[in-house]
PDB file of C-alpha atoms and ligand atoms in Angstrom:
ATOM      1  CA  MET D   9      -0.045  -0.023  -0.002  1.00 84.00           C
ATOM      2  CA  ARG D  10       1.251   3.480  -0.813  1.00 92.00           C
ATOM      3  CA  ILE D  11       0.472   7.008   0.485  1.00 95.00           C
ATOM      4  CA  GLU D  12       0.727   9.732  -2.120  1.00 97.00           C
ATOM      5  CA  VAL D  13       0.581  13.471  -1.316  1.00 97.00           C
ATOM      6  CA  ALA D  14      -0.491  15.708  -4.156  1.00 96.00           C
ATOM      7  CA  GLU D  15       2.367  17.843  -5.426  1.00 93.00           C
ATOM      8  CA  HIS D  16       0.567  21.145  -5.037  1.00 92.00           C
ATOM      9  CA  ALA D  17      -1.206  20.342  -1.738  1.00 95.00           C
ATOM     10  CA  GLY D  18      -1.252  23.250   0.830  1.00 93.00           C
ATOM     11  CA  PHE D  19      -0.364  26.937   0.738  1.00 92.00           C
ATOM     12  CA  CYS D  20      -0.444  28.605  -2.661  1.00 92.00           C
ATOM     13  CA  PHE D  21       2.276  31.146  -3.398  1.00 93.00           C
ATOM     14  CA  GLY D  22       0.215  34.147  -2.182  1.00 94.00           C
ATOM     15  CA  VAL D  23      -0.862  32.592   1.106  1.00 93.00           C
ATOM     16  CA  LYS D  24       2.669  31.294   1.906  1.00 94.00           C
ATOM     17  CA  ARG D  25       4.095  34.721   1.224  1.00 96.00           C
ATOM     18  CA  ALA D  26       1.559  36.328   3.538  1.00 96.00           C
ATOM     19  CA  VAL D  27       1.969  33.777   6.346  1.00 95.00           C
ATOM     20  CA  ASP D  28       5.771  33.862   6.201  1.00 96.00           C
ATOM     21  CA  THR D  29       5.585  37.633   6.324  1.00 97.00           C
ATOM     22  CA  VAL D  30       3.582  37.603   9.511  1.00 97.00           C
ATOM     23  CA  TYR D  31       6.075  35.116  11.175  1.00 96.00           C
ATOM     24  CA  GLN D  32       8.969  37.384  10.016  1.00 97.00           C
ATOM     25  CA  GLU D  33       7.203  40.373  11.558  1.00 96.00           C
ATOM     26  CA  VAL D  34       6.675  38.438  14.802  1.00 96.00           C
ATOM     27  CA  GLU D  35      10.406  37.633  14.951  1.00 94.00           C
ATOM     28  CA  LYS D  36      11.452  41.259  14.741  1.00 93.00           C
ATOM     29  CA  ALA D  37       8.555  42.760  16.660  1.00 91.00           C
ATOM     30  CA  ASP D  38      10.621  43.368  19.729  1.00 88.00           C
ATOM     31  CA  GLY D  39       7.636  43.926  21.976  1.00 87.00           C
ATOM     32  CA  GLN D  40       5.679  46.053  19.476  1.00 90.00           C
ATOM     33  CA  LYS D  41       2.127  45.054  18.790  1.00 93.00           C
ATOM     34  CA  ILE D  42       1.266  43.232  15.512  1.00 96.00           C
ATOM     35  CA  TYR D  43      -2.168  43.225  13.997  1.00 95.00           C
ATOM     36  CA  THR D  44      -3.489  41.385  10.965  1.00 96.00           C
ATOM     37  CA  TYR D  45      -6.539  42.870   9.289  1.00 94.00           C
ATOM     38  CA  GLY D  46      -8.687  39.699   9.247  1.00 92.00           C
ATOM     39  CA  PRO D  47      -7.200  36.237   9.796  1.00 92.00           C
ATOM     40  CA  VAL D  48      -4.051  36.011   7.637  1.00 92.00           C
ATOM     41  CA  VAL D  49      -5.293  32.543   6.408  1.00 87.00           C
ATOM     42  CA  HIS D  50      -8.581  30.588   6.792  1.00 81.00           C
ATOM     43  CA  ASN D  51      -6.964  28.133   9.130  1.00 83.00           C
ATOM     44  CA  GLU D  52      -7.700  28.145  12.824  1.00 84.00           C
ATOM     45  CA  GLU D  53      -4.491  26.238  13.691  1.00 85.00           C
ATOM     46  CA  VAL D  54      -2.315  28.944  12.163  1.00 89.00           C
ATOM     47  CA  VAL D  55      -4.423  31.795  13.564  1.00 91.00           C
ATOM     48  CA  ARG D  56      -4.302  30.223  17.025  1.00 92.00           C
ATOM     49  CA  ASP D  57      -0.514  29.807  16.841  1.00 93.00           C
ATOM     50  CA  LEU D  58      -0.064  33.462  15.747  1.00 94.00           C
ATOM     51  CA  GLU D  59      -2.328  34.682  18.632  1.00 94.00           C
ATOM     52  CA  GLU D  60      -0.161  32.729  21.029  1.00 94.00           C
ATOM     53  CA  ARG D  61       2.764  34.769  19.567  1.00 94.00           C
ATOM     54  CA  SER D  62       0.683  37.961  20.479  1.00 91.00           C
ATOM     55  CA  VAL D  63      -0.583  38.696  17.054  1.00 95.00           C
ATOM     56  CA  THR D  64      -4.051  40.312  17.224  1.00 94.00           C
ATOM     57  CA  VAL D  65      -6.614  39.690  14.511  1.00 94.00           C
ATOM     58  CA  LEU D  66      -8.716  42.725  13.728  1.00 93.00           C
ATOM     59  CA  GLN D  67     -12.036  41.803  12.208  1.00 88.00           C
ATOM     60  CA  PRO D  68     -13.010  43.967   9.220  1.00 80.00           C
ATOM     61  CA  GLY D  69     -15.318  46.643  10.461  1.00 79.00           C
ATOM     62  CA  GLU D  70     -13.696  46.730  13.909  1.00 85.00           C
ATOM     63  CA  THR D  71     -12.442  50.049  15.129  1.00 82.00           C
ATOM     64  CA  LEU D  72      -8.888  50.503  13.998  1.00 80.00           C
ATOM     65  CA  PRO D  73      -6.166  51.236  16.648  1.00 79.00           C
ATOM     66  CA  ALA D  74      -5.478  54.840  15.945  1.00 73.00           C
ATOM     67  CA  GLY D  75      -2.538  56.384  17.815  1.00 72.00           C
ATOM     68  CA  ASP D  76      -1.199  53.004  18.715  1.00 77.00           C
ATOM     69  CA  SER D  77       2.322  51.853  17.723  1.00 85.00           C
ATOM     70  CA  GLY D  78       3.270  48.618  16.018  1.00 92.00           C
ATOM     71  CA  THR D  79       2.513  46.966  12.693  1.00 95.00           C
ATOM     72  CA  ILE D  80      -0.654  46.230  10.792  1.00 95.00           C
ATOM     73  CA  ILE D  81      -0.587  43.553   8.141  1.00 96.00           C
ATOM     74  CA  THR D  82      -3.075  43.171   5.304  1.00 96.00           C
ATOM     75  CA  ARG D  83      -3.589  39.589   4.136  1.00 93.00           C
ATOM     76  CA  ALA D  84      -3.281  37.889   0.637  1.00 93.00           C
ATOM     77  CA  HIS D  85      -7.052  38.632  -0.181  1.00 93.00           C
ATOM     78  CA  GLY D  86      -6.268  42.312  -0.275  1.00 96.00           C
ATOM     79  CA  VAL D  87      -8.549  45.188   0.894  1.00 96.00           C
ATOM     80  CA  SER D  88     -10.583  47.942  -0.749  1.00 97.00           C
ATOM     81  CA  LYS D  89      -9.021  51.349  -1.455  1.00 97.00           C
ATOM     82  CA  GLU D  90     -11.022  52.868   1.423  1.00 95.00           C
ATOM     83  CA  THR D  91      -9.774  50.272   3.917  1.00 95.00           C
ATOM     84  CA  GLU D  92      -6.171  50.693   2.589  1.00 95.00           C
ATOM     85  CA  GLU D  93      -6.476  54.411   3.326  1.00 95.00           C
ATOM     86  CA  ALA D  94      -8.022  53.822   6.751  1.00 93.00           C
ATOM     87  CA  LEU D  95      -5.204  51.442   7.661  1.00 93.00           C
ATOM     88  CA  LEU D  96      -2.599  54.051   6.535  1.00 92.00           C
ATOM     89  CA  ALA D  97      -4.375  56.633   8.628  1.00 91.00           C
ATOM     90  CA  THR D  98      -3.840  54.555  11.774  1.00 90.00           C
ATOM     91  CA  GLY D  99      -0.264  55.663  11.883  1.00 89.00           C
ATOM     92  CA  LEU D 100       0.778  52.058  12.360  1.00 93.00           C
ATOM     93  CA  ARG D 101       3.467  50.613  10.149  1.00 94.00           C
ATOM     94  CA  ASN D 102       1.563  49.125   7.295  1.00 96.00           C
ATOM     95  CA  VAL D 103       2.881  45.815   5.738  1.00 97.00           C
ATOM     96  CA  ASP D 104       0.865  44.769   2.663  1.00 97.00           C
ATOM     97  CA  THR D 105       0.837  41.146   1.752  1.00 97.00           C
ATOM     98  CA  THR D 106      -1.849  41.242  -0.834  1.00 97.00           C
ATOM     99  CA  CYS D 107      -1.069  38.640  -3.474  1.00 96.00           C
ATOM    100  CA  PRO D 108       0.348  40.266  -6.595  1.00 97.00           C
ATOM    101  CA  PHE D 109      -2.348  38.438  -8.670  1.00 96.00           C
ATOM    102  CA  VAL D 110      -5.108  40.184  -6.587  1.00 97.00           C
ATOM    103  CA  LYS D 111      -3.214  43.575  -6.813  1.00 97.00           C
ATOM    104  CA  ARG D 112      -3.296  43.117 -10.564  1.00 98.00           C
ATOM    105  CA  ILE D 113      -7.093  42.933 -10.364  1.00 98.00           C
ATOM    106  CA  HIS D 114      -7.250  46.070  -8.251  1.00 98.00           C
ATOM    107  CA  LYS D 115      -5.241  47.908 -10.838  1.00 98.00           C
ATOM    108  CA  ILE D 116      -7.422  46.750 -13.674  1.00 98.00           C
ATOM    109  CA  VAL D 117     -10.607  47.612 -11.803  1.00 98.00           C
ATOM    110  CA  ALA D 118      -9.259  51.113 -10.827  1.00 98.00           C
ATOM    111  CA  GLU D 119      -8.145  51.927 -14.392  1.00 98.00           C
ATOM    112  CA  GLN D 120     -11.090  50.577 -16.240  1.00 98.00           C
ATOM    113  CA  SER D 121     -13.506  52.150 -13.805  1.00 98.00           C
ATOM    114  CA  ALA D 122     -11.678  55.526 -14.157  1.00 97.00           C
ATOM    115  CA  ALA D 123     -12.082  55.147 -17.937  1.00 97.00           C
ATOM    116  CA  GLY D 124     -15.822  55.116 -17.358  1.00 96.00           C
ATOM    117  CA  LYS D 125     -16.459  51.390 -17.642  1.00 97.00           C
ATOM    118  CA  TRP D 126     -19.053  49.430 -15.626  1.00 97.00           C
ATOM    119  CA  ILE D 127     -17.227  46.757 -13.610  1.00 98.00           C
ATOM    120  CA  ILE D 128     -18.476  43.251 -13.386  1.00 98.00           C
ATOM    121  CA  ILE D 129     -16.860  40.925 -10.881  1.00 98.00           C
ATOM    122  CA  ILE D 130     -17.528  37.214 -11.405  1.00 97.00           C
ATOM    123  CA  GLY D 131     -17.314  35.907  -7.889  1.00 95.00           C
ATOM    124  CA  ALA D 132     -18.965  35.552  -4.464  1.00 94.00           C
ATOM    125  CA  ALA D 133     -20.144  38.942  -3.322  1.00 96.00           C
ATOM    126  CA  GLY D 134     -19.459  38.217   0.416  1.00 92.00           C
ATOM    127  CA  HIS D 135     -15.915  36.818  -0.024  1.00 91.00           C
ATOM    128  CA  PRO D 136     -13.312  39.234   1.385  1.00 92.00           C
ATOM    129  CA  GLU D 137     -11.306  39.192  -1.882  1.00 94.00           C
ATOM    130  CA  VAL D 138     -14.339  40.319  -3.897  1.00 97.00           C
ATOM    131  CA  ILE D 139     -15.247  43.017  -1.243  1.00 96.00           C
ATOM    132  CA  GLY D 140     -11.716  44.311  -1.706  1.00 97.00           C
ATOM    133  CA  ILE D 141     -11.788  44.187  -5.481  1.00 98.00           C
ATOM    134  CA  ARG D 142     -15.147  45.969  -5.559  1.00 98.00           C
ATOM    135  CA  GLY D 143     -13.722  48.804  -3.422  1.00 98.00           C
ATOM    136  CA  TRP D 144     -11.283  49.784  -6.279  1.00 98.00           C
ATOM    137  CA  ALA D 145     -14.094  50.815  -8.624  1.00 98.00           C
ATOM    138  CA  ASP D 146     -15.082  54.436  -8.723  1.00 96.00           C
ATOM    139  CA  GLY D 147     -18.262  53.925 -10.752  1.00 95.00           C
ATOM    140  CA  PRO D 148     -20.914  51.241 -11.075  1.00 97.00           C
ATOM    141  CA  VAL D 149     -19.913  47.686 -10.174  1.00 98.00           C
ATOM    142  CA  THR D 150     -21.846  44.506 -10.064  1.00 98.00           C
ATOM    143  CA  VAL D 151     -20.983  41.099  -8.695  1.00 98.00           C
ATOM    144  CA  ILE D 152     -22.259  38.036 -10.466  1.00 98.00           C
ATOM    145  CA  ALA D 153     -21.932  34.506  -9.181  1.00 97.00           C
ATOM    146  CA  SER D 154     -24.698  32.533 -11.094  1.00 97.00           C
ATOM    147  CA  ALA D 155     -26.267  32.127 -14.523  1.00 97.00           C
ATOM    148  CA  GLU D 156     -29.469  33.671 -13.152  1.00 98.00           C
ATOM    149  CA  GLU D 157     -27.607  36.825 -12.042  1.00 98.00           C
ATOM    150  CA  ALA D 158     -25.915  37.006 -15.344  1.00 97.00           C
ATOM    151  CA  GLU D 159     -29.185  36.758 -17.180  1.00 96.00           C
ATOM    152  CA  ALA D 160     -30.777  39.363 -14.946  1.00 97.00           C
ATOM    153  CA  PHE D 161     -27.910  41.796 -15.401  1.00 96.00           C
ATOM    154  CA  SER D 162     -28.816  44.995 -17.305  1.00 94.00           C
ATOM    155  CA  ALA D 163     -27.148  48.340 -17.959  1.00 93.00           C
ATOM    156  CA  PRO D 164     -28.030  51.282 -20.220  1.00 90.00           C
ATOM    157  CA  GLU D 165     -27.534  50.661 -23.938  1.00 84.00           C
ATOM    158  CA  GLY D 166     -23.988  51.450 -25.084  1.00 86.00           C
ATOM    159  CA  THR D 167     -22.553  50.921 -21.621  1.00 92.00           C
ATOM    160  CA  GLU D 168     -18.927  49.735 -21.741  1.00 95.00           C
ATOM    161  CA  ILE D 169     -18.216  46.978 -19.525  1.00 97.00           C
ATOM    162  CA  CYS D 170     -15.140  45.383 -17.935  1.00 97.00           C
ATOM    163  CA  VAL D 171     -15.364  41.879 -16.576  1.00 98.00           C
ATOM    164  CA  VAL D 172     -12.876  40.480 -14.091  1.00 98.00           C
ATOM    165  CA  SER D 173     -12.983  37.383 -11.880  1.00 96.00           C
ATOM    166  CA  GLN D 174     -12.359  36.411  -8.251  1.00 95.00           C
ATOM    167  CA  THR D 175      -8.950  34.537  -8.421  1.00 92.00           C
ATOM    168  CA  THR D 176     -10.438  31.286  -7.089  1.00 87.00           C
ATOM    169  CA  PHE D 177     -13.570  31.130  -9.372  1.00 87.00           C
ATOM    170  CA  ASN D 178     -14.255  27.992 -11.324  1.00 83.00           C
ATOM    171  CA  ALA D 179     -12.832  28.543 -14.868  1.00 83.00           C
ATOM    172  CA  ASN D 180     -15.591  26.704 -16.719  1.00 85.00           C
ATOM    173  CA  LYS D 181     -18.341  28.582 -14.832  1.00 91.00           C
ATOM    174  CA  PHE D 182     -16.503  31.862 -15.504  1.00 94.00           C
ATOM    175  CA  GLU D 183     -16.700  31.239 -19.304  1.00 94.00           C
ATOM    176  CA  ASP D 184     -20.371  30.278 -19.056  1.00 96.00           C
ATOM    177  CA  LEU D 185     -21.284  33.387 -17.365  1.00 97.00           C
ATOM    178  CA  VAL D 186     -19.205  35.578 -19.747  1.00 96.00           C
ATOM    179  CA  ALA D 187     -20.983  33.873 -22.685  1.00 95.00           C
ATOM    180  CA  ILE D 188     -24.317  34.858 -21.140  1.00 96.00           C
ATOM    181  CA  LEU D 189     -23.105  38.511 -20.763  1.00 95.00           C
ATOM    182  CA  ASN D 190     -21.665  38.486 -24.318  1.00 93.00           C
ATOM    183  CA  LYS D 191     -25.089  37.650 -25.731  1.00 91.00           C
ATOM    184  CA  LYS D 192     -26.383  41.002 -24.289  1.00 87.00           C
ATOM    185  CA  ARG D 193     -24.538  42.922 -26.949  1.00 79.00           C
ATOM    186  CA  TYR D 194     -22.761  45.270 -24.579  1.00 86.00           C
ATOM    187  CA  ASN D 195     -19.208  46.410 -25.402  1.00 91.00           C
ATOM    188  CA  ILE D 196     -17.406  44.087 -23.161  1.00 94.00           C
ATOM    189  CA  THR D 197     -13.714  43.851 -22.284  1.00 95.00           C
ATOM    190  CA  CYS D 198     -13.122  40.565 -20.474  1.00 96.00           C
ATOM    191  CA  VAL D 199      -9.948  39.877 -18.361  1.00 95.00           C
ATOM    192  CA  ASN D 200      -9.716  36.347 -17.030  1.00 93.00           C
ATOM    193  CA  THR D 201      -8.068  36.909 -13.704  1.00 95.00           C
ATOM    194  CA  ILE D 202      -8.523  33.382 -12.283  1.00 92.00           C
ATOM    195  CA  CYS D 203      -5.294  32.158 -10.583  1.00 91.00           C
ATOM    196  CA  ASN D 204      -3.795  29.000 -11.941  1.00 88.00           C
ATOM    197  CA  ALA D 205      -2.842  27.791  -8.452  1.00 90.00           C
ATOM    198  CA  THR D 206      -6.466  26.892  -7.639  1.00 86.00           C
ATOM    199  CA  HIS D 207      -7.092  25.148 -10.976  1.00 85.00           C
ATOM    200  CA  GLU D 208      -3.836  23.224 -10.763  1.00 91.00           C
ATOM    201  CA  ARG D 209      -4.579  21.964  -7.144  1.00 92.00           C
ATOM    202  CA  GLN D 210      -8.083  20.946  -8.207  1.00 91.00           C
ATOM    203  CA  ARG D 211      -6.896  19.132 -11.367  1.00 92.00           C
ATOM    204  CA  GLU D 212      -4.201  17.311  -9.515  1.00 96.00           C
ATOM    205  CA  ALA D 213      -6.614  16.304  -6.573  1.00 96.00           C
ATOM    206  CA  GLU D 214      -9.115  14.951  -9.059  1.00 96.00           C
ATOM    207  CA  ALA D 215      -6.491  12.806 -10.812  1.00 97.00           C
ATOM    208  CA  LEU D 216      -5.185  11.471  -7.492  1.00 98.00           C
ATOM    209  CA  ALA D 217      -8.625  10.725  -6.125  1.00 97.00           C
ATOM    210  CA  ALA D 218      -9.493   8.826  -9.322  1.00 97.00           C
ATOM    211  CA  ARG D 219      -6.626   6.464  -8.544  1.00 97.00           C
ATOM    212  CA  ALA D 220      -6.912   6.252  -4.795  1.00 96.00           C
ATOM    213  CA  ASP D 221      -8.837   3.827  -2.645  1.00 94.00           C
ATOM    214  CA  ARG D 222      -8.925   6.322   0.181  1.00 94.00           C
ATOM    215  CA  MET D 223      -8.584  10.106  -0.120  1.00 96.00           C
ATOM    216  CA  ILE D 224      -7.898  12.587   2.651  1.00 96.00           C
ATOM    217  CA  VAL D 225      -8.581  16.293   2.207  1.00 97.00           C
ATOM    218  CA  ILE D 226      -7.048  18.502   4.757  1.00 96.00           C
ATOM    219  CA  GLY D 227      -8.392  21.968   5.428  1.00 93.00           C
ATOM    220  CA  SER D 228     -10.553  24.175   7.502  1.00 87.00           C
ATOM    221  CA  LYS D 229     -14.236  23.918   7.286  1.00 84.00           C
ATOM    222  CA  THR D 230     -14.263  27.671   6.804  1.00 80.00           C
ATOM    223  CA  SER D 231     -12.045  27.477   3.740  1.00 81.00           C
ATOM    224  CA  SER D 232     -14.158  27.444   0.581  1.00 78.00           C
ATOM    225  CA  ASN D 233     -11.291  26.136  -1.612  1.00 84.00           C
ATOM    226  CA  SER D 234     -10.816  23.170   0.779  1.00 90.00           C
ATOM    227  CA  GLN D 235     -14.537  22.340   0.679  1.00 90.00           C
ATOM    228  CA  LYS D 236     -14.435  22.466  -3.022  1.00 88.00           C
ATOM    229  CA  LEU D 237     -11.422  20.149  -3.089  1.00 93.00           C
ATOM    230  CA  TYR D 238     -13.378  17.804  -0.872  1.00 95.00           C
ATOM    231  CA  GLU D 239     -16.394  17.836  -3.333  1.00 93.00           C
ATOM    232  CA  ILE D 240     -14.104  17.199  -6.306  1.00 94.00           C
ATOM    233  CA  CYS D 241     -12.331  14.201  -4.572  1.00 97.00           C
ATOM    234  CA  LYS D 242     -15.528  12.724  -3.242  1.00 96.00           C
ATOM    235  CA  ALA D 243     -16.983  12.724  -6.776  1.00 96.00           C
ATOM    236  CA  LYS D 244     -14.022  10.492  -7.832  1.00 97.00           C
ATOM    237  CA  CYS D 245     -13.279   8.556  -4.685  1.00 96.00           C
ATOM    238  CA  PRO D 246     -16.347   7.817  -2.493  1.00 95.00           C
ATOM    239  CA  ASN D 247     -13.957   7.099   0.431  1.00 93.00           C
ATOM    240  CA  THR D 248     -12.900  10.642   0.768  1.00 95.00           C
ATOM    241  CA  CYS D 249     -12.734  12.291   4.256  1.00 95.00           C
ATOM    242  CA  PHE D 250     -12.378  15.926   5.130  1.00 96.00           C
ATOM    243  CA  ILE D 251     -10.228  16.600   8.182  1.00 95.00           C
ATOM    244  CA  GLN D 252      -8.615  19.625   9.871  1.00 93.00           C
ATOM    245  CA  THR D 253      -5.630  17.915  11.547  1.00 92.00           C
ATOM    246  CA  GLN D 254      -4.244  14.413  12.144  1.00 91.00           C
ATOM    247  CA  ALA D 255      -6.324  14.313  15.339  1.00 91.00           C
ATOM    248  CA  ASP D 256      -9.523  13.962  13.123  1.00 92.00           C
ATOM    249  CA  LEU D 257      -8.132  11.149  11.141  1.00 88.00           C
ATOM    250  CA  ASP D 258     -10.450   8.080  11.055  1.00 82.00           C
ATOM    251  CA  LEU D 259      -8.849   5.679   8.588  1.00 77.00           C
ATOM    252  CA  ARG D 260     -10.351   2.205   9.489  1.00 77.00           C
ATOM    253  CA  LEU D 261      -8.510   0.386   6.763  1.00 72.00           C
ATOM    254  CA  HIS D 262     -10.033  -2.832   5.345  1.00 72.00           C
ATOM    255  CA  GLY D 263      -6.649  -4.202   4.277  1.00 73.00           C
ATOM    256  CA  ASN D 264      -7.345  -4.229   0.592  1.00 79.00           C
ATOM    257  CA  GLU D 265      -6.542  -0.582  -0.159  1.00 82.00           C
ATOM    258  CA  GLN D 266      -3.652  -0.005  -2.565  1.00 90.00           C
ATOM    259  CA  LEU D 267      -3.398   3.753  -2.467  1.00 94.00           C
ATOM    260  CA  ILE D 268      -4.171   6.455   0.062  1.00 95.00           C
ATOM    261  CA  GLY D 269      -4.137   9.959  -1.471  1.00 97.00           C
ATOM    262  CA  ILE D 270      -3.637  13.192   0.443  1.00 97.00           C
ATOM    263  CA  THR D 271      -4.370  16.696  -0.627  1.00 97.00           C
ATOM    264  CA  ALA D 272      -4.876  19.968   1.195  1.00 96.00           C
ATOM    265  CA  GLY D 273      -6.474  23.359   0.614  1.00 92.00           C
ATOM    266  CA  ALA D 274      -4.520  26.505  -0.094  1.00 89.00           C
ATOM    267  CA  SER D 275      -4.781  27.544   3.615  1.00 87.00           C
ATOM    268  CA  THR D 276      -3.327  24.335   5.105  1.00 92.00           C
ATOM    269  CA  PRO D 277       0.279  24.723   6.326  1.00 92.00           C
ATOM    270  CA  LYS D 278       2.919  22.150   5.408  1.00 93.00           C
ATOM    271  CA  TYR D 279       3.575  20.861   8.982  1.00 93.00           C
ATOM    272  CA  ILE D 280      -0.137  19.703   9.168  1.00 94.00           C
ATOM    273  CA  ILE D 281       0.136  17.830   5.942  1.00 96.00           C
ATOM    274  CA  GLU D 282       3.353  16.104   7.219  1.00 96.00           C
ATOM    275  CA  GLU D 283       1.646  15.247  10.486  1.00 96.00           C
ATOM    276  CA  VAL D 284      -1.260  13.552   8.609  1.00 96.00           C
ATOM    277  CA  PHE D 285       1.064  11.778   6.376  1.00 96.00           C
ATOM    278  CA  LYS D 286       3.088  10.377   9.302  1.00 94.00           C
ATOM    279  CA  GLU D 287      -0.127   9.392  11.142  1.00 92.00           C
ATOM    280  CA  CYS D 288      -1.163   7.445   7.970  1.00 91.00           C
ATOM    281  CA  GLN D 289       2.218   5.653   7.915  1.00 90.00           C
ATOM    282  CA  ASN D 290       1.768   4.721  11.658  1.00 88.00           C
ATOM    283  CA  ARG D 291      -1.783   3.396  11.133  1.00 82.00           C
ATOM    284  CA  LEU D 292      -0.502   1.353   8.177  1.00 80.00           C
ATOM    285  CA  LEU D 293       2.322  -0.075  10.182  1.00 78.00           C
ATOM    286  CA  ASN D 294       0.021  -0.874  13.065  1.00 76.00           C
ATOM    287  CA  LYS D 295      -2.783  -1.894  10.631  1.00 66.00           C
ATOM    288  CA  CYS D 296      -5.449   0.184  12.210  1.00 63.00           C
TER     289      CYS D 296
HETATM  290 FE1  F3S W  25      -2.673  34.429  -4.935  1.00 67.26          FE
HETATM  291 FE2  F3S W  25      -3.578  32.610  -6.325  1.00 67.26          FE
HETATM  292 FE3  F3S W  25      -3.162  32.163  -3.891  1.00 67.26          FE
HETATM  293  S1  F3S W  25      -4.255  34.719  -6.393  1.00 67.26           S
HETATM  294  S2  F3S W  25      -3.417  34.115  -2.912  1.00 67.26           S
HETATM  295  S3  F3S W  25      -1.636  32.673  -5.481  1.00 67.26           S
HETATM  296  S4  F3S W  25      -4.797  31.343  -4.945  1.00 67.26           S
END
């Protein structure tokens, strides 16, 4: 029997960069306060560990610590222009870990909106990344997540439109929604801003799950990309479980399994993946 971990399991480039930055800031804090604007990653283990190292998580909407000293860190999802200005106004040292791929969307939205275009964001309206992107538009902006919403969209005739996407949106669904909008005969500029990291991880997980007798998806229940991975794997391998840490692992092997596959959402740190891998090895050795 073999255990195989998907090559791109765990942190994507942007999340790794953000989490590493927070740990580096903790190292050099020298007693100064460190805040993150929202949890740096959708993973309770990481957030708890950082809180134990005196990092304070500010919830969006919470009063910002004006006049305080220390550092405030924005996470990979990015923030709206208004929030960025409010963070600068706190007087705290600002460290921006917005993923460069998200920054690029902010720039497109700001420029296209300033050029008078109506912005459409294909994504989930309540997701922090989308809330941030939305906040870089100066004019009209609409968020669309479903075919019904795309069908229902209307703007005055002759309106110029720029379409962008949430980085983690499903690529096929994005194309379907753009096709619906294109039928409406607006003047549409479409920029596919979906990040490859998500697609790559999903494709790889699907291929591994198709070969595996057991599939383990590691991630937080609050992480939408981890949940998505679970759904993809479950469709290919009915024996798929969704766990947060090795403590949740319930393998109950039958003895006829050939391959156990492991993958993890973009917010799962490497050490948790390694712990699960080792736990699987132990259970195999002890046949439990
Ligand atoms: Fe950035 Fe893509 Fe991750 S946009 S935060 S590298 S999923």
